mmCIF file of C-alpha atoms in Angstrom:
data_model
loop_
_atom_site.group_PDB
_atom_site.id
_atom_site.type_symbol
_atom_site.label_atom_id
_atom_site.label_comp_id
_atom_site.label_asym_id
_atom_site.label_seq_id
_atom_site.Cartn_x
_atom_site.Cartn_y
_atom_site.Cartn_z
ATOM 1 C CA UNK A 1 -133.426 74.781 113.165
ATOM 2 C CA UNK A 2 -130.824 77.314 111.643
ATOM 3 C CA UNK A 3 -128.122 77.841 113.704
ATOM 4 C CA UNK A 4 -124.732 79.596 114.526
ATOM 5 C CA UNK A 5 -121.810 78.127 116.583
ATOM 6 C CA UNK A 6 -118.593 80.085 116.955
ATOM 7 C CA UNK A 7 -115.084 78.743 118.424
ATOM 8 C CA UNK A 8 -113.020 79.093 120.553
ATOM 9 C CA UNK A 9 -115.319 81.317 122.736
ATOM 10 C CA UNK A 10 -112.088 83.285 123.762
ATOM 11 C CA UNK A 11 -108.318 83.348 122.072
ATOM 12 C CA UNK A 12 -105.251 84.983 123.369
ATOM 13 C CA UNK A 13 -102.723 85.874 120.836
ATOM 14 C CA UNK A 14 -99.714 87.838 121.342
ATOM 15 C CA UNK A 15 -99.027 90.441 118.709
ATOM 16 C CA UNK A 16 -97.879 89.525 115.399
ATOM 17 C CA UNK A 17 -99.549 86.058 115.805
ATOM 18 C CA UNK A 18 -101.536 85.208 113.222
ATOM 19 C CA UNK A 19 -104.862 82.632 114.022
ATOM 20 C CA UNK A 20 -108.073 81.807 112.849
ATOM 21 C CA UNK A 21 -111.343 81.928 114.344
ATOM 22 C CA UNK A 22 -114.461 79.925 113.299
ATOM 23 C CA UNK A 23 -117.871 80.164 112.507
ATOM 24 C CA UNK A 24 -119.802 76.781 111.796
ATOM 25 C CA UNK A 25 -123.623 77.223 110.372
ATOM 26 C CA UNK A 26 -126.706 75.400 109.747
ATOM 27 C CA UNK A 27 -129.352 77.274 107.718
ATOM 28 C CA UNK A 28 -132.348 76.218 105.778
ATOM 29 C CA UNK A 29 -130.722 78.153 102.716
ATOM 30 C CA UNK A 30 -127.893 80.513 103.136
ATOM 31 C CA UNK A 31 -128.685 84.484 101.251
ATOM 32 C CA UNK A 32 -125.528 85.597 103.564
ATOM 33 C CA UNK A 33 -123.178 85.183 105.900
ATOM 34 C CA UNK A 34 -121.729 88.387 108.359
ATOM 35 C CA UNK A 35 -119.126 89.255 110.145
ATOM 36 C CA UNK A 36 -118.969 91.717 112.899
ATOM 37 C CA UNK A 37 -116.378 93.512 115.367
ATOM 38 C CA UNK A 38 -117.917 94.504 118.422
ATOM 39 C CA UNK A 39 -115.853 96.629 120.960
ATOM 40 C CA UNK A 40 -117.140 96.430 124.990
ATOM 41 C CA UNK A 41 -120.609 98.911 125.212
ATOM 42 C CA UNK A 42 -120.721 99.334 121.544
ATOM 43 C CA UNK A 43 -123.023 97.940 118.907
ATOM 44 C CA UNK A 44 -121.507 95.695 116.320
ATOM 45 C CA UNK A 45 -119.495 96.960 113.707
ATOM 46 C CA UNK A 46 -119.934 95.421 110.012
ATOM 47 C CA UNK A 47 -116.895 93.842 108.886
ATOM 48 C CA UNK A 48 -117.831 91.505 105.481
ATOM 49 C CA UNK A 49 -120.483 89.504 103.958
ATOM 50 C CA UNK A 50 -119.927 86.533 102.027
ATOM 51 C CA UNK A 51 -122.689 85.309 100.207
ATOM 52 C CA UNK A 52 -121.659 81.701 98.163
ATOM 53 C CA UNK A 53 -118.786 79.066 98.956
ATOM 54 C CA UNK A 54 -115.405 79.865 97.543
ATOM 55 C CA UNK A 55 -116.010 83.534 98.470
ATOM 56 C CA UNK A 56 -113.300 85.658 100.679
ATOM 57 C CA UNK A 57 -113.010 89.089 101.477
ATOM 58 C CA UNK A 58 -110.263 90.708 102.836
ATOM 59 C CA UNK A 59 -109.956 94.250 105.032
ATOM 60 C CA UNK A 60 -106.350 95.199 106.634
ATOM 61 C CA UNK A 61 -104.991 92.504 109.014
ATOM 62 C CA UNK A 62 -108.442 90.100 108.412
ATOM 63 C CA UNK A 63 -109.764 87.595 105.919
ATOM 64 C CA UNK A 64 -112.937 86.072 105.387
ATOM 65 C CA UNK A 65 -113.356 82.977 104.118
ATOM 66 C CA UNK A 66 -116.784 80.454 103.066
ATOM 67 C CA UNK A 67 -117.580 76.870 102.523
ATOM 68 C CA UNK A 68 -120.472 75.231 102.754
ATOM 69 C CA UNK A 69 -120.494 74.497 106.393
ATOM 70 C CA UNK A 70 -118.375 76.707 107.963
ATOM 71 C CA UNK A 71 -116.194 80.333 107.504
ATOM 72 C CA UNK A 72 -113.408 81.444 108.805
ATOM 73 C CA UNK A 73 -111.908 84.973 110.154
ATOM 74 C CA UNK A 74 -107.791 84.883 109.661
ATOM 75 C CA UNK A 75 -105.922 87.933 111.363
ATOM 76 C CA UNK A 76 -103.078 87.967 110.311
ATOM 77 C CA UNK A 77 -100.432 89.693 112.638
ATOM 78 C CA UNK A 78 -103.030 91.075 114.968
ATOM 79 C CA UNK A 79 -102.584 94.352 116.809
ATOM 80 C CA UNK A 80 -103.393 95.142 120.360
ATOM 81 C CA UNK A 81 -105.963 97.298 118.604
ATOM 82 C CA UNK A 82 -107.730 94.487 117.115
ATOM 83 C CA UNK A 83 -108.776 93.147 120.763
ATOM 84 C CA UNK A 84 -112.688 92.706 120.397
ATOM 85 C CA UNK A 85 -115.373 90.515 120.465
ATOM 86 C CA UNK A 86 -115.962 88.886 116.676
ATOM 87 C CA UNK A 87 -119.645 88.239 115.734
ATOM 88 C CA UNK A 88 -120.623 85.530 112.984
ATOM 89 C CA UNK A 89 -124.341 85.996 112.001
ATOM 90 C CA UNK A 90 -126.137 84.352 109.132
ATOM 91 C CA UNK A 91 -129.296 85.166 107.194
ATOM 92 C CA UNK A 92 -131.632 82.802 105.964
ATOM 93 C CA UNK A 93 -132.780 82.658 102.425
ATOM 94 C CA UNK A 94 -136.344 81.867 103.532
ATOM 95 C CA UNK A 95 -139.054 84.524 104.710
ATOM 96 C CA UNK A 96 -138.349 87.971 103.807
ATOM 97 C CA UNK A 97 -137.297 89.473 107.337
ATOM 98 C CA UNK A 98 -134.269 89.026 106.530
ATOM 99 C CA UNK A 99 -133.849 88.809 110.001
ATOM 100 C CA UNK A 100 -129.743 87.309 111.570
ATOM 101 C CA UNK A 101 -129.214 84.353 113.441
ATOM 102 C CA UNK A 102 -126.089 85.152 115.255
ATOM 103 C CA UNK A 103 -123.577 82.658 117.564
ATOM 104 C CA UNK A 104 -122.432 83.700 120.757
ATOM 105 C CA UNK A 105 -118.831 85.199 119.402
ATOM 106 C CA UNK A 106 -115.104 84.720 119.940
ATOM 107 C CA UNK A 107 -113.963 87.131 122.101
ATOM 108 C CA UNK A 108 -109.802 87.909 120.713
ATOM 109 C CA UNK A 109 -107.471 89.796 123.034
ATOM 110 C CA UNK A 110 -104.223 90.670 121.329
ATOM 111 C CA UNK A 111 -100.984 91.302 123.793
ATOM 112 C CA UNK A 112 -98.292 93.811 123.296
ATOM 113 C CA UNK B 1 -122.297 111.765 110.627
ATOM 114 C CA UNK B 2 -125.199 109.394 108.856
ATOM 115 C CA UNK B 3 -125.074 106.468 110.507
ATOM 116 C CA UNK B 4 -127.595 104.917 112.876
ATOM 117 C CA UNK B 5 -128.742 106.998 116.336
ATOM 118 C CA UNK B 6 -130.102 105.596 119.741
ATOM 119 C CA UNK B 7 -131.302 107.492 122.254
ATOM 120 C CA UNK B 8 -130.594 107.386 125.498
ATOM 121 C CA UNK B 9 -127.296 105.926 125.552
ATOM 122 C CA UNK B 10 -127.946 104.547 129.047
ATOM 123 C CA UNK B 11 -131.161 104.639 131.551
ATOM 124 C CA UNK B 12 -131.808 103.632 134.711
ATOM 125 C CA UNK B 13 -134.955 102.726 135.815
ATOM 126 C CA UNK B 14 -137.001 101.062 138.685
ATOM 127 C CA UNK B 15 -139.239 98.073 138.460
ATOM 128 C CA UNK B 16 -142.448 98.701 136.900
ATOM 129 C CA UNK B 17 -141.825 101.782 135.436
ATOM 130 C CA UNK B 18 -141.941 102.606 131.259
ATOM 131 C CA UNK B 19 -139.499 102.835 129.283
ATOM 132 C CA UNK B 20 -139.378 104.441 125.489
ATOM 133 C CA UNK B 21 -136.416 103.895 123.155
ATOM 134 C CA UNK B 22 -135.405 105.938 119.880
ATOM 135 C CA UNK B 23 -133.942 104.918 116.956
ATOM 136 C CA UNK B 24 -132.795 106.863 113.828
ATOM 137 C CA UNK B 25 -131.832 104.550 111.094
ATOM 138 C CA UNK B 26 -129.408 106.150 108.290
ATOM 139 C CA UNK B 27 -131.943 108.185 106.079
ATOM 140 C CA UNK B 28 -132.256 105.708 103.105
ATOM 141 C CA UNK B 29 -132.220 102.497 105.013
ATOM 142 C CA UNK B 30 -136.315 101.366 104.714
ATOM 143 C CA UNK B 31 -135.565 98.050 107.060
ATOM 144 C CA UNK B 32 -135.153 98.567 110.555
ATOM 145 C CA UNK B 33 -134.709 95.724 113.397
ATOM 146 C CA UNK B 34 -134.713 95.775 117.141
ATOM 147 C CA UNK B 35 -132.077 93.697 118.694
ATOM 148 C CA UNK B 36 -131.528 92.708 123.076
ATOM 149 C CA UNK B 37 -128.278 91.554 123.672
ATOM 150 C CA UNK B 38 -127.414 90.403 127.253
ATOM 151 C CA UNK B 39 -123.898 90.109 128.098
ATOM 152 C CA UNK B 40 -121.552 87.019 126.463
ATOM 153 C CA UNK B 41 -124.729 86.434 124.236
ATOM 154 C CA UNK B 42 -125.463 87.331 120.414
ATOM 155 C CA UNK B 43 -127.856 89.969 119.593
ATOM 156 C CA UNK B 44 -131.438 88.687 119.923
ATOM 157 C CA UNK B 45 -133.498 89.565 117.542
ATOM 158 C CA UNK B 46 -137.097 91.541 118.966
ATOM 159 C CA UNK B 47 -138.882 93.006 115.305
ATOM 160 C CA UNK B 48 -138.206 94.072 112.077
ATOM 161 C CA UNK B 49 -140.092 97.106 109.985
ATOM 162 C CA UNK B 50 -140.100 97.313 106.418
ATOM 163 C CA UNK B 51 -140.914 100.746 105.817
ATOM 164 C CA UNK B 52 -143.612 101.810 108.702
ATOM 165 C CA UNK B 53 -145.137 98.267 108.997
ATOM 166 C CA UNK B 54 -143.754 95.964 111.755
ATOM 167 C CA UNK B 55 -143.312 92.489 109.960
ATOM 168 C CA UNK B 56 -142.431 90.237 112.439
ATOM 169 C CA UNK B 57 -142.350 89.772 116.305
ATOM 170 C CA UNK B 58 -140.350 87.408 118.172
ATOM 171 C CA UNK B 59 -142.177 85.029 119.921
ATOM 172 C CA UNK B 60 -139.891 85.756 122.763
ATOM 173 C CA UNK B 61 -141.514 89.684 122.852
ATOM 174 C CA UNK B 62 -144.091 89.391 125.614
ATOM 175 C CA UNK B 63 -147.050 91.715 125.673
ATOM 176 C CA UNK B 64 -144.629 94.465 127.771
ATOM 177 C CA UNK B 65 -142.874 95.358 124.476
ATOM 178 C CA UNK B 66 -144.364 97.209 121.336
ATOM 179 C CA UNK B 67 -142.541 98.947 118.559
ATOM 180 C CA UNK B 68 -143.809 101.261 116.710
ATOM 181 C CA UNK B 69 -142.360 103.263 113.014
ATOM 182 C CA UNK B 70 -144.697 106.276 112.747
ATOM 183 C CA UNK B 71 -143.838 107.479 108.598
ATOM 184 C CA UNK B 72 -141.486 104.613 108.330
ATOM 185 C CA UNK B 73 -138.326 106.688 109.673
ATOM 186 C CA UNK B 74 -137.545 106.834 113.199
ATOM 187 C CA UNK B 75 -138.672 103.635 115.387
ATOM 188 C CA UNK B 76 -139.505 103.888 119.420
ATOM 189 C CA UNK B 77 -139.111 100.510 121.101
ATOM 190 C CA UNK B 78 -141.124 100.800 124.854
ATOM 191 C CA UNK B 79 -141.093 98.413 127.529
ATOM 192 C CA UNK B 80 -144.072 98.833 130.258
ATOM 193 C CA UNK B 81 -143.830 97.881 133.594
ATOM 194 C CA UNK B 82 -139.994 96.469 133.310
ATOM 195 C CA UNK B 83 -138.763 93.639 135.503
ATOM 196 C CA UNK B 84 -134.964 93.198 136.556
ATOM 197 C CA UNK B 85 -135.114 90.650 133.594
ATOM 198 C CA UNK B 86 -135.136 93.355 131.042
ATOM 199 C CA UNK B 87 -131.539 95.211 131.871
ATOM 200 C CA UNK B 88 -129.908 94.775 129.092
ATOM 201 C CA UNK B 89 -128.553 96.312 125.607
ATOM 202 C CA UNK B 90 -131.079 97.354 123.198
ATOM 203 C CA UNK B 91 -129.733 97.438 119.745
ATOM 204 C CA UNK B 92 -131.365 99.070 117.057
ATOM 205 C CA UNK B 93 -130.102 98.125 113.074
ATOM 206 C CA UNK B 94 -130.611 99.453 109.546
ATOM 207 C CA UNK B 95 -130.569 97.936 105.733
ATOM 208 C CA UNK B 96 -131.641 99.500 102.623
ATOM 209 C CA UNK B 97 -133.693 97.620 100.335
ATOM 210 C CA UNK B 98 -132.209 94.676 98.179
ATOM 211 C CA UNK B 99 -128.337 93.661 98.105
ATOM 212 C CA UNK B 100 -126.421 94.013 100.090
ATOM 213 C CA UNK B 101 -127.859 92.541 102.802
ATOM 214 C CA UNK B 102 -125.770 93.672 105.944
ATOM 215 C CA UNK B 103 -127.405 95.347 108.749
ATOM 216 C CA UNK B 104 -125.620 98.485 110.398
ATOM 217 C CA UNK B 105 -125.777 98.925 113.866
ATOM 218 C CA UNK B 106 -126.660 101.915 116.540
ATOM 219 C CA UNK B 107 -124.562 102.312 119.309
ATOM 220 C CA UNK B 108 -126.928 100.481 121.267
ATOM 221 C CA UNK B 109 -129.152 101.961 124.530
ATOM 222 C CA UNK B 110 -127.912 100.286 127.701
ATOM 223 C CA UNK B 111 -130.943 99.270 130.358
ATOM 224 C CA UNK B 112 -130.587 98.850 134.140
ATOM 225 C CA UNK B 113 -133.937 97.978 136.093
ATOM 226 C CA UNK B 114 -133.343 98.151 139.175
#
């Protein structure tokens, strides 16, 4: 069964310090692999896709990284502004729905 | 602004009364999913369209829920006779056809039965 777990479930980091937060995956064939911000009431908010191992992406303060297993979200020097919930969802290569599988999310608050 | 529209942003309802969701995907998008999310929980996923036909269901989706894409542009998601187990976020997404493959997300419509 394809499947998403994310860790820690919640992370405290004061600002400036830099952390990594983890998204571990078991699909039947991987076409991609998401990353989304979500702030409280909102819908998620597309951050990258990484599609093959070896892949990273980077935007501002945050990196994306892939293996085969597992990919990784490093903020570096976080902001109080980057306090949300982070959402790893993957999409299956099978079937054409194209439908995500998503994991529960790590939910980051960043102190002044 | 051209991204994706829900409507309402919140509502309120009492058991066993209807409920009708809109969603306006951004204009070239011809995928469109349906999403509940319940709070400290992923999105779940409810349907997908591919242009006005509704390709999958979850199995999840009882018999209260239909979705419909009328011209494949805007979808309406209804719920008949709700139950206090339906308050939650309804999330409605968009992709356009081949890569890339993210989905872009509606501000979501918030559901209270009460």
């Amino acid at each position: 069964e394809d499947q998403v777990t994310q860790s820690p479930e919640a992370l405290r980091l004061q600002e400036g310090e830099s952390s990594s937060l983890n998204c571990s995956y078991t699909v039947s064939g991987l076409r991609g692999l998401f990353w989304y911000r979500q702030d409280p009431g909102k819908g998620p908010e597309f951050l990258f896709t990484l599609y093959s191992a070896g892949e990273e992406k980077e935007k501002e303060r945050l990196k994306a990284t892939l293996t085969k297993k597992e990919s990784f979200l490093h903020i570096t020097a976080p902001k109080p502004e980057d306090s949300a919930t982070y959402l790893c969802a993957v999409q299956a290569s099978a079937g054409n729905n194209r439908k995500l599988i998503w994991g529960l999310g790590t939910s980051l608050a960043v102190n002044p | 602004d051209t991204g994706v529209s829900q409507d309402p942003r919140h509502k309120i309802t009492k058991r066993g009364q209807n409920v009708t969701f809109r969603c306006d995907p951004i204009s070239e998008h011809n995928r469109l999913y349906w999403y509940r999310q319940t709070l400290g929980q992923g999105p779940e996923f409810l349907t997908y369209f591919q242009n006005e036909a509704q390709l999958e269901k979850s199995r999840l989706l009882s018999d209260r829920f239909s979705a419909e894409r009328p011209k494949g542009s805007f979808s309406t998601l209804e719920i008949q006779r709700t139950e206090q187990g339906d308050s939650a976020m309804y999330l409605c997404a968009s992709s356009a056809p081949g890569e890339p493959y993210e989905q872009y997300f509606g501000p979501g419509t918030r559901l209270t039965v009460t």
